[in-house]
Coordinates of C-alpha atoms in Angstrom, one line a residue:
X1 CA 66.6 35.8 24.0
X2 CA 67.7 32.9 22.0
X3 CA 64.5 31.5 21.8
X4 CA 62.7 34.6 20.2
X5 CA 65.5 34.4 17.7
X6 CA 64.8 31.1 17.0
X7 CA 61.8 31.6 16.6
X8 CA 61.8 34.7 14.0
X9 CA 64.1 31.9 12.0
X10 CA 61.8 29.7 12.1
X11 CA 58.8 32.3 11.0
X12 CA 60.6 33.3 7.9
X13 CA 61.6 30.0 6.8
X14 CA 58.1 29.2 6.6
X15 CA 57.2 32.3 5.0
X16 CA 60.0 31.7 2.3
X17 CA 58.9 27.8 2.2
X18 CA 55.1 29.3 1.3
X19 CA 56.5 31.6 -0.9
X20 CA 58.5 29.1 -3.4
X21 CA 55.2 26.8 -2.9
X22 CA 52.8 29.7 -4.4
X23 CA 55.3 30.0 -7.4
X24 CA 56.1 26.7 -8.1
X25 CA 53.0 26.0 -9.0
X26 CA 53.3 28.7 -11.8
X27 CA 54.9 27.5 -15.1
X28 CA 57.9 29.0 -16.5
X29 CA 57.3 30.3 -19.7
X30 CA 60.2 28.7 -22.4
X31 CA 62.0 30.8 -23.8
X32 CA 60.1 31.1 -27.0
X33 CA 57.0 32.3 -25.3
X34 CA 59.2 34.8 -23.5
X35 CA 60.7 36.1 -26.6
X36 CA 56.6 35.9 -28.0
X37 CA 55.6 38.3 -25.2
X38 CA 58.2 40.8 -25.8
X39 CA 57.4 40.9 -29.5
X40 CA 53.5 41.3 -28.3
X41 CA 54.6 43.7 -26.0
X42 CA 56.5 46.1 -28.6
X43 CA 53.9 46.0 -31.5
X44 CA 50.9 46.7 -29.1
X45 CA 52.7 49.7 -26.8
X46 CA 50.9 52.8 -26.8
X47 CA 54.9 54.2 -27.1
X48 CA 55.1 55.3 -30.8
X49 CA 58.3 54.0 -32.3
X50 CA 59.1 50.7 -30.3
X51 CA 56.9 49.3 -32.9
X52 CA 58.8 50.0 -35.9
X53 CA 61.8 49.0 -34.7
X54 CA 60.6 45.5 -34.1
X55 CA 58.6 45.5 -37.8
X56 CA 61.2 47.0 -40.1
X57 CA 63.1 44.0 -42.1
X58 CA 65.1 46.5 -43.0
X59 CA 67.9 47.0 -40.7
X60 CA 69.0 50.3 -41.9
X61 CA 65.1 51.3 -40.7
X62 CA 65.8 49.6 -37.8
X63 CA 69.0 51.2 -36.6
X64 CA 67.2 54.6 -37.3
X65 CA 64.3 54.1 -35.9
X66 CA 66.3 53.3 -32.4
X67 CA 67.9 56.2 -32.8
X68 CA 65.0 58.3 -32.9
X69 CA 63.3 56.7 -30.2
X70 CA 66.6 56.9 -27.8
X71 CA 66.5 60.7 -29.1
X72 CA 63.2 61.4 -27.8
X73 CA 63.5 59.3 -24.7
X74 CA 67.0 61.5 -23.9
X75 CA 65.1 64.9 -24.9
X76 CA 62.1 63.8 -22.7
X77 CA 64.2 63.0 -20.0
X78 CA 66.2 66.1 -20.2
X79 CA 63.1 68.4 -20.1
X80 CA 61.5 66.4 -16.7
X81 CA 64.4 66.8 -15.1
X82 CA 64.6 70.5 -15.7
X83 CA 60.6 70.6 -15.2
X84 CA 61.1 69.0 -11.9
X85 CA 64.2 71.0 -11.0
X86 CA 62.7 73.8 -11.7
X87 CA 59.3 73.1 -9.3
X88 CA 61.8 72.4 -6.5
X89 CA 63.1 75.5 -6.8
X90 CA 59.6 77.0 -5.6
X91 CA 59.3 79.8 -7.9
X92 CA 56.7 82.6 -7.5
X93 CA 55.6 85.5 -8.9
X94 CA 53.7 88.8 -7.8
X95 CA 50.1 89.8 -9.0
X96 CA 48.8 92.9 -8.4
X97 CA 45.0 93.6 -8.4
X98 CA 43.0 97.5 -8.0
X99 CA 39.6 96.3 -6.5
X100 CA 37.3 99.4 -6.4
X101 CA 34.4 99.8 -3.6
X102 CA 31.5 101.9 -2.6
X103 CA 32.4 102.2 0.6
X104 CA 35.9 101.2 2.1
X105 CA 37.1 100.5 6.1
X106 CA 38.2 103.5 7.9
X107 CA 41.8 102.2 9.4
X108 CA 42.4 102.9 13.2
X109 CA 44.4 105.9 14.5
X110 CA 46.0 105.6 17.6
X111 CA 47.7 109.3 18.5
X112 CA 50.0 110.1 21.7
X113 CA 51.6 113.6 23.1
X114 CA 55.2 113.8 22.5
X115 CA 55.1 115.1 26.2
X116 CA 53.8 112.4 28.3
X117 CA 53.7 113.4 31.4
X118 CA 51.3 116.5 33.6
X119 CA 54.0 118.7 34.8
X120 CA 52.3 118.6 38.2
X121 CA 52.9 115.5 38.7
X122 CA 56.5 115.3 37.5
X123 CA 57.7 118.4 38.9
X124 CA 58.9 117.1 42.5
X125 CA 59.1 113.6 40.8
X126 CA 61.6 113.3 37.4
X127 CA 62.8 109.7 38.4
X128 CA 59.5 108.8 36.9
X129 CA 61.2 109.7 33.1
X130 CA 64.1 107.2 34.0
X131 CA 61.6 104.2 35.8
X132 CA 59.5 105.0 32.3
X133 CA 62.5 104.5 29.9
X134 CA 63.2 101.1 32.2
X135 CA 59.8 100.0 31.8
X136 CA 59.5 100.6 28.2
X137 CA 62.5 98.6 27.1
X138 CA 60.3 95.9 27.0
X139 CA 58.8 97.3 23.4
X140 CA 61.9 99.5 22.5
X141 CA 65.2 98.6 23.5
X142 CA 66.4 102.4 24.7
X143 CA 69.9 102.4 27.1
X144 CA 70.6 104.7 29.5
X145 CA 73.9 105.1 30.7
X146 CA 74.3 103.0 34.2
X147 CA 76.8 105.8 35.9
X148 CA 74.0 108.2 35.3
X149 CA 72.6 110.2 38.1
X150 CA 68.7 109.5 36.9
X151 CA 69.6 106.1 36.4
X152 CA 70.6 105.5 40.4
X153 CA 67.9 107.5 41.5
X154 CA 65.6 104.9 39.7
X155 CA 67.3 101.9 41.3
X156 CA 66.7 103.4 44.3
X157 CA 63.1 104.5 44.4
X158 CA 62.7 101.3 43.1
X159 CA 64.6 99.4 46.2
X160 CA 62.4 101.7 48.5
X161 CA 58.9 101.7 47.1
X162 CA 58.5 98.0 45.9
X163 CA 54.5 98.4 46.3
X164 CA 54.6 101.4 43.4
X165 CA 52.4 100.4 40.2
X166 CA 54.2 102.6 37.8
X167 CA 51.0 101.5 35.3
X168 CA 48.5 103.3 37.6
X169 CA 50.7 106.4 37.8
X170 CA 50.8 106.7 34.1
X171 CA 47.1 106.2 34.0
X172 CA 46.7 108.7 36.0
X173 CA 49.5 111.3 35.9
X174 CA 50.3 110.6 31.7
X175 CA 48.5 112.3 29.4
X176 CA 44.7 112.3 28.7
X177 CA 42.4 113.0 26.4
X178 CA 39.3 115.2 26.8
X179 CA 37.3 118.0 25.6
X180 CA 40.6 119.9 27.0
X181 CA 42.6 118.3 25.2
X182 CA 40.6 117.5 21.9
X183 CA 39.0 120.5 20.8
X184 CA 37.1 119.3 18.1
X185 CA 36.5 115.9 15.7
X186 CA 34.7 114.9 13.1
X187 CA 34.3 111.9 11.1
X188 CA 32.8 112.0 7.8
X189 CA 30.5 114.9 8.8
X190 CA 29.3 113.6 12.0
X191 CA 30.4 114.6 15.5
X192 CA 33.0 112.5 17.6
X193 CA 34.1 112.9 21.1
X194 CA 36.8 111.4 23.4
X195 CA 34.2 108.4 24.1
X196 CA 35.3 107.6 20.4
X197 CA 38.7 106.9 21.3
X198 CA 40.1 103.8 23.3
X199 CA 43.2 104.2 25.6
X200 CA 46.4 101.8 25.1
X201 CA 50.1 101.9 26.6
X202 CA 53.1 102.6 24.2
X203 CA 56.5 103.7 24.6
X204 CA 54.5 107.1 24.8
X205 CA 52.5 106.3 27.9
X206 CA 49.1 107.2 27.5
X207 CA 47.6 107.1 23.5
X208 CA 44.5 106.9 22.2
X209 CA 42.6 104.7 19.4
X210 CA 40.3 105.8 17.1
X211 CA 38.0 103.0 15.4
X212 CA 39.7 100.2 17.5
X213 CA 38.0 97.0 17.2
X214 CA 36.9 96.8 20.8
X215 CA 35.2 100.6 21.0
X216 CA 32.2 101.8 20.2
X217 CA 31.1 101.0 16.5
X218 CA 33.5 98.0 15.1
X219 CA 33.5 98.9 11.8
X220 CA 33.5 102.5 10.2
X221 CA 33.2 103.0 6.8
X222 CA 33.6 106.2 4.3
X223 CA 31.8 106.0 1.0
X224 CA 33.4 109.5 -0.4
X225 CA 37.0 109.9 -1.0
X226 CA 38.6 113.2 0.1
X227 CA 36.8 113.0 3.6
X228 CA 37.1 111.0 6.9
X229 CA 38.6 112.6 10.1
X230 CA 39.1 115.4 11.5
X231 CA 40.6 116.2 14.5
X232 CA 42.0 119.6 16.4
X233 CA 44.2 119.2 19.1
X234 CA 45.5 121.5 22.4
X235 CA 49.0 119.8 23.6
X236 CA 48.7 122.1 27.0
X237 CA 52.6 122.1 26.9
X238 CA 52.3 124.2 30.1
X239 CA 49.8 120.9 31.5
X240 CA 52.1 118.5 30.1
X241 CA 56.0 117.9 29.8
X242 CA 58.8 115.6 29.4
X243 CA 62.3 115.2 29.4
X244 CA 64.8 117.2 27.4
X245 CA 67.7 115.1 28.2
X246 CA 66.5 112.2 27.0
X247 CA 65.6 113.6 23.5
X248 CA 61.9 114.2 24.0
X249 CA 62.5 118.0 22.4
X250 CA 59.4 118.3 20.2
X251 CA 56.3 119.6 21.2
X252 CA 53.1 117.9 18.9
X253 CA 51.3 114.9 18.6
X254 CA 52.6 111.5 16.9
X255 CA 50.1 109.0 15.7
X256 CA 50.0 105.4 13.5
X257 CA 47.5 104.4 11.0
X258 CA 47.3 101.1 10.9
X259 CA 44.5 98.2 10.7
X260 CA 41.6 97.8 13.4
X261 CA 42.7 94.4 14.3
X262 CA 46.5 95.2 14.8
X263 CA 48.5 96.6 17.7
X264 CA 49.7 100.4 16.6
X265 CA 53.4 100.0 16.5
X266 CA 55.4 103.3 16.8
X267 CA 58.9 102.8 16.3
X268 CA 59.6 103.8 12.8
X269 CA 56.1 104.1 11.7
X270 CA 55.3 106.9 13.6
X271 CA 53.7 110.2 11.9
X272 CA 54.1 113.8 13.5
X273 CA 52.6 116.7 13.7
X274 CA 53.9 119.9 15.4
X275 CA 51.9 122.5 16.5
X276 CA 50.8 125.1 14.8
X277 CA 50.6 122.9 11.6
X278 CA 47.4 121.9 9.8
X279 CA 48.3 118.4 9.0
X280 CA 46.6 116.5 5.5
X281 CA 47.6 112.9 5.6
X282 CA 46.3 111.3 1.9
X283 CA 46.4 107.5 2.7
X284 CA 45.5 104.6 0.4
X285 CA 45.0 100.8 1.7
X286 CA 47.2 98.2 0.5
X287 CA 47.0 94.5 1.4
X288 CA 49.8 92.2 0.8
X289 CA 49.4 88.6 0.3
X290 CA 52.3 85.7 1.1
X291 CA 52.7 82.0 0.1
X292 CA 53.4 79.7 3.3
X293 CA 56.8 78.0 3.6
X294 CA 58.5 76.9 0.8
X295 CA 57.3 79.6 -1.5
X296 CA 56.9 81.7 1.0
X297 CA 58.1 83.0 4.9
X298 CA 54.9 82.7 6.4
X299 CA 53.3 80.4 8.8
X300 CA 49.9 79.9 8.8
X301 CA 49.8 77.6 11.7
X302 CA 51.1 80.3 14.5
X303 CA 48.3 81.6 16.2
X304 CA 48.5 84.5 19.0
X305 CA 46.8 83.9 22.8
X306 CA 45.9 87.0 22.9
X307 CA 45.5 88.5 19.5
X308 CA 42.9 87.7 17.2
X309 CA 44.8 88.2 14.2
X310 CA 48.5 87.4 13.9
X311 CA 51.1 90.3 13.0
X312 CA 54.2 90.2 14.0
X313 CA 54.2 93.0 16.6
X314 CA 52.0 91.3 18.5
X315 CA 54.1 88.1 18.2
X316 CA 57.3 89.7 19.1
X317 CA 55.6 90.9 22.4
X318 CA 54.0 87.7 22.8
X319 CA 57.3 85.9 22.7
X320 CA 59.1 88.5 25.4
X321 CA 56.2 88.2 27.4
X322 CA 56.4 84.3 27.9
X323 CA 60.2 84.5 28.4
X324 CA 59.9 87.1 30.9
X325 CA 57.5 85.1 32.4
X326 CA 59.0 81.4 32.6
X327 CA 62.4 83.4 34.1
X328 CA 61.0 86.4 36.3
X329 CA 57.4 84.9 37.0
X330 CA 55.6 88.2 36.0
X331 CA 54.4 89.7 33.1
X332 CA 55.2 93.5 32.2
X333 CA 51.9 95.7 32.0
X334 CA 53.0 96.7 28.7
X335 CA 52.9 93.3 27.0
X336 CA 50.2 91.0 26.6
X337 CA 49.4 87.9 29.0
X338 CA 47.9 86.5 32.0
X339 CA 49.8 86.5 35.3
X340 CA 51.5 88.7 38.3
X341 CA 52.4 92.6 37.4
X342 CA 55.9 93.0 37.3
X343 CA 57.2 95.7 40.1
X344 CA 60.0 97.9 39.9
X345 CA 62.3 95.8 41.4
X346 CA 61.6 93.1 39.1
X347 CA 61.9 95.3 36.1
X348 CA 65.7 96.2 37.7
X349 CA 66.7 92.4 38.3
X350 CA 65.3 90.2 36.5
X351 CA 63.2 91.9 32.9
X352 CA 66.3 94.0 31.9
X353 CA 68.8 90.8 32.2
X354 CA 66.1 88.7 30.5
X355 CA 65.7 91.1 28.1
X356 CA 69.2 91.8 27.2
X357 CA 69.5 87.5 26.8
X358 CA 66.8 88.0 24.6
X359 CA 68.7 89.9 22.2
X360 CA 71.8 88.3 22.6
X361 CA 70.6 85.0 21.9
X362 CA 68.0 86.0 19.4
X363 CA 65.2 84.5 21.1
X364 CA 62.5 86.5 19.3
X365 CA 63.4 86.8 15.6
X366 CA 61.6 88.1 12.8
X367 CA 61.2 87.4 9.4
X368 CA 62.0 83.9 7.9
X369 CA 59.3 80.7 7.9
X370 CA 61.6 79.2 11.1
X371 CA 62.1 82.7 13.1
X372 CA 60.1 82.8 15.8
X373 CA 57.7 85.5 14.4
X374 CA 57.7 85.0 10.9
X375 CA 55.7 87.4 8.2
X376 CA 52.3 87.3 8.5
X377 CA 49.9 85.9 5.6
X378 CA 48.0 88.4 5.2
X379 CA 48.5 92.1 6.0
X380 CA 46.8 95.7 5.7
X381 CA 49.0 98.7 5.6
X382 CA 48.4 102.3 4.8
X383 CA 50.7 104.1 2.9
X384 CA 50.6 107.5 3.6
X385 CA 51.4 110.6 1.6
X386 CA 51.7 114.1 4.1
X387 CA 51.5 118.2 3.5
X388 CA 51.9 120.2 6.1
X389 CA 50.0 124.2 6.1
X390 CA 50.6 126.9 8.7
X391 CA 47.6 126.9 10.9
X392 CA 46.1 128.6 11.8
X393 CA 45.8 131.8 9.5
X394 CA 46.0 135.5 10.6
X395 CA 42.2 135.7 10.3
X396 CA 41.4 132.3 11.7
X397 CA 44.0 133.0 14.4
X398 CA 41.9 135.7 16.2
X399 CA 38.5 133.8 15.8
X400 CA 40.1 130.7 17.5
X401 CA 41.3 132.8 20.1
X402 CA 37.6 134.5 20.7
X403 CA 36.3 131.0 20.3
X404 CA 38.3 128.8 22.8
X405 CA 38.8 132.5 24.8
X406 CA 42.6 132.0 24.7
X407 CA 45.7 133.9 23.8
X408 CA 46.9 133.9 20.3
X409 CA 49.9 133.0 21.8
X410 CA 48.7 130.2 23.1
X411 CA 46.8 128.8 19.9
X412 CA 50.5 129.3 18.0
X413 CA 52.3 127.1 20.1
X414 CA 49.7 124.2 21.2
X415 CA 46.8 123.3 18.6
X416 CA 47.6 121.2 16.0
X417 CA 45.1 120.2 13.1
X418 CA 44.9 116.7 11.5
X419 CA 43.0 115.3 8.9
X420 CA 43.3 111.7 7.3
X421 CA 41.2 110.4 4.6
X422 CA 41.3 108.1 1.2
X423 CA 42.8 108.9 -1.5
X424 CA 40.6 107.0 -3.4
X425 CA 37.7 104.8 -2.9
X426 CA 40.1 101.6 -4.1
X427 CA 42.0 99.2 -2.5
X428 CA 45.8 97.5 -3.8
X429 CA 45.8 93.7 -3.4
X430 CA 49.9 92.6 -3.5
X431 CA 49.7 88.8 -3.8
X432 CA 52.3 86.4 -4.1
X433 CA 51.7 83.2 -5.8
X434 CA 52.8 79.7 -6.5
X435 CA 54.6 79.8 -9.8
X436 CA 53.9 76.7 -10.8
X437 CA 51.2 74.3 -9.2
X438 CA 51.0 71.0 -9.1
X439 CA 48.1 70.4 -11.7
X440 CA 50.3 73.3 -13.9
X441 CA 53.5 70.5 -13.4
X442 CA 51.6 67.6 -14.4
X443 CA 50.0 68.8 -17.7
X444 CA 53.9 70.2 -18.5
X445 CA 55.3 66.6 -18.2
X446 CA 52.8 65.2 -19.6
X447 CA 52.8 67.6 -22.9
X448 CA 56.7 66.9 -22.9
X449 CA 55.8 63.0 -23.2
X450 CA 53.3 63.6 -25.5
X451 CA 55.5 65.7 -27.8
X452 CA 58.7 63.1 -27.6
X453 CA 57.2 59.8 -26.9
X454 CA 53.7 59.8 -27.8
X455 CA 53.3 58.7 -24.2
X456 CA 50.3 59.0 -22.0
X457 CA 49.6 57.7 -18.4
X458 CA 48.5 54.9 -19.7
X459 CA 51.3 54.3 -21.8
X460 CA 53.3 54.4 -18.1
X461 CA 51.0 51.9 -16.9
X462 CA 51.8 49.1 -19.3
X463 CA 55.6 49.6 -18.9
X464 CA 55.1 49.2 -15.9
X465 CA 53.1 46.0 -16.0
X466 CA 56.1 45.2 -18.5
X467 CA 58.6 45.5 -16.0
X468 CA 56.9 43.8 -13.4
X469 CA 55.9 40.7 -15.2
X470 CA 59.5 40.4 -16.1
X471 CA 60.2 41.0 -12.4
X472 CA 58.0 38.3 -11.5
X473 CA 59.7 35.8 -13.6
X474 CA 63.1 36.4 -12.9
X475 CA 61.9 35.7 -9.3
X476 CA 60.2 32.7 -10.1
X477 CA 63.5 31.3 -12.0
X478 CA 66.0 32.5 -8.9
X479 CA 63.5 31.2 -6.0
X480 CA 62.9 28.2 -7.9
X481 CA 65.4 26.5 -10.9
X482 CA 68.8 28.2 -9.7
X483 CA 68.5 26.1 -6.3
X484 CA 67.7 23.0 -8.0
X485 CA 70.6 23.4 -10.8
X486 CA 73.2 23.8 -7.6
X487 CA 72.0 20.8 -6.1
X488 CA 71.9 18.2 -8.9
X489 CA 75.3 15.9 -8.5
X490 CA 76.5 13.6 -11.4
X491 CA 75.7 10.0 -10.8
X492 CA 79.0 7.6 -9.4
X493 CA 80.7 5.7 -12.3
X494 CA 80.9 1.9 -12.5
X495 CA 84.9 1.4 -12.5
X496 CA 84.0 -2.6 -12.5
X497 CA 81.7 -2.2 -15.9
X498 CA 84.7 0.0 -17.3
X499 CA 87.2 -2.1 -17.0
X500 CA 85.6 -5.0 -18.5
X501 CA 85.4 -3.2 -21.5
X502 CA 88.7 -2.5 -21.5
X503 CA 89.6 -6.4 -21.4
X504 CA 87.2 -6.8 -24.6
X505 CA 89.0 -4.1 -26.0

């Protein structure tokens, strides 16, 4: 240990040694030449004023002329600093931008029942409404009251059939979507069908996607506005049901508009339509554009597993899904990942504690650049403006019923009629931008030394080749004449030689 110490010693003696070798072999100007080069220095300077300060006889002129040049070096200071204060505060401002088109994307519809489940089915079975509301709190947070009679029949069924896939049951026994159920569609005068439609889980159960980008065609189009879909729906109420007790009291169909390559999201974005309504939804496309981090909350950088485009629904059920997985060692059906099905009993102890820690810690956040799901970049939304019409009409009413051979009864209380199209054949961009960019802040400061100074980058340059060449000298006379003025001694007196000319004295 001593040694290696030693040795560094050593190594930057020698270093110092070869440095005060190099600059002894470089004169020291006098201080004549010094005062030459300052003089040189100040009339050549690309800085306007230094150079009348040093010319002027005059010393009126000169004590002006100082004054001016301090002014403007104060007033140009002043404005950088506020230039530069300013950037750091990362301002930004909003643009926005009509683009009209000839023919604009048709946005994907996903539509559910509000009853969920075939009567059939539940009829002999309603713990399957309280196992649903368990299962679902893994997109929607909904409570039910633990003394509850449903809720201990759940834990349970759940105790005594741990081998029940509650995902298959849905599938199966949830509601579904055929030429029973839709009576008729059309998109932009051509024919659709139920093969048109993809299926997906939601807090609904069983829904249905129109123009989702893994069905049929990947992107539809409409080139007139005023037209797109049409759909006419038969909610069976007597095939299918739910649960008046736990607020499921409408009869109709909900559905979200939203973009092809984003997960519908229901909770608060949700449109309805009760039957016996003709539904027109007017919609208009808006994108919306943010800055990353600091102008901005978003983060470029996060990428999904399994989402091709990031949103932050699908983040916030990508980030429950991996905590549910690293603690319970499954991954609900209803959110997205690879791994073992959660089962019943797993949803009882171990996704509903997890979940609740979740919320409590704030684990999957929302919103800032440093949440865990932070705004997206870019986003596609659909504003939507919606009439509602009595449907159908007294004449129309008895040629439906002759038509689909049904009551009129029957027609009242189950179809409901939806159409969604454009507005217009345009398009909103909502873009947030950088205030100020960097090339905008450099041709600011350099306009304020150019107004006060005269300055240029140049004119930088050479102060600082001023500065450093004085730098270099004042090293050269520390490193170099200091040492040698400390150790020079006076030479020793010759008392003998003094006192002998004292005697002659």
């Amino acid at each position: 240990m001593e040694q290696t110490e030693k040795s560094k010693v050593y190594a930057e003696n020698r270093l110092l040694e070869k440095i005060k070798l190099c600059l002894s072999k470089k004169p020291l100007l006098s201080p004549t030449e010094r005062k030459k080069f300052d003089h040189d220095f100040a009339i050549s300077t690309s800085f306007h004023g230094i150079h009348n300060i040093v010319q002027n006889r005059s010393k009126i002129r000169k004590v002006l002329w100082l004054v001016v040049v301090l002014g403007s070096v104060s007033l140009v200071t002043w404005q950088i600093y506020s230039r530069l204060l300013n950037y750091f505060t990362w301002p930004t401002t909003t643009s926005i931008e009509v683009q009209y088109v000839e023919k604009m994307e048709f946005p994907a519809v996903t539509f559910c029942n509000l009853n969920r489940f075939q009567t059939d089915a539940v009829a002999k079975f309603g713990v399957i409404f309280f196992l649903w509301h368990i299962v679902s709190e893994v997109l929607h947070l909904r409570k039910i009251t633990a003394n509850s009679t449903g809720s201990t029949e759940a834990t349970d069924f759940a105790a005594s059939h741990q081998n029940f896939s509650i995902a298959e049951f849905i599938r199966n026994k949830g509601f579904y979507l055929d030429n029973s159920t839709l009576l008729d569609c059309d998109f932009f005068g051509k024919p659709c069908s139920p093969k048109d439609f993809g299926h997906v889980f939601t807090e609904y159960g069983n829904c249905f996607t129109f123009n989702h980008g893994e069905t049929i065609q990947a992107k539809r189009k409409v080139s007139v506005s005023g037209r797109g879909l049409s759909l006419l729906f038969s909610v069976n109420q007597e095939t299918f049901t739910d649960n008046p007790a736990l607020g499921f009291v409408d009869a109709g169909i909900i559905f979200a508009i939203h973009s092809p390559k984003t997960v519908p999201q229901f909770d608060g974005l949700g449109l309805l339509s009760p039957v016996g309504m003709h539904t027109r939804v007017t919609i208009r496309q808006v994108k919306t554009v943010h800055q990353e981090y600091p102008w901005g909350e978003c983060n470029p950088n996060i990428k999904l597993q399994n989402f091709s485009n990031y949103s932050t629904s699908g983040c916030l059920k990508e980030c429950k899904a991996q905590h549910i997985k690293k603690q319970c060692g499954c991954v609900p059906f209803l959110l997205p990942g690879n791994g073992i099905e959660c089962d019943l009993q797993k949803y009882f102890n171990c996704v509903s504690p997890v979940l609740d820690h979740i919320e409590l810690k704030e684990l999957c956040t929302v919103g800032t650049h440093n949440s865990s799901c932070p705004v997206s970049c870019e986003e596609t939304e659909y504003p939507a403006t919606i009439s509602y019409s009595s449907f159908p009409s007294q004449k129309a009413l008895k040629y439906l019923s002759n038509k689909l051979n049904q009551s009129r009864k029957y027609i009242r209380e189950n179809l409901v009629k939806i159409e969604i199209n454009y507005s217009d054949l345009n398009y909103k961009i909502t873009q947030q931008q950088k205030a100020v960019s960097v090339p905008e802040l450099l041709a600011d400061l350099g306009g304020q030394l150019g107004l006060f100074c005269g300055a240029s980058l140049i004119t930088i340059i050479e102060i600082i080749e001023y500065l450093f060449t004085n730098f270099y000298w004042i090293c050269i006379f520390f490193l170099l004449k200091i040492p040698e003025m400390t150790q020079w001694t006076p030479p020793p007196q010759n008392h003998l030689g003094n006192k002998n000319r004292i005697e002659e004295c």
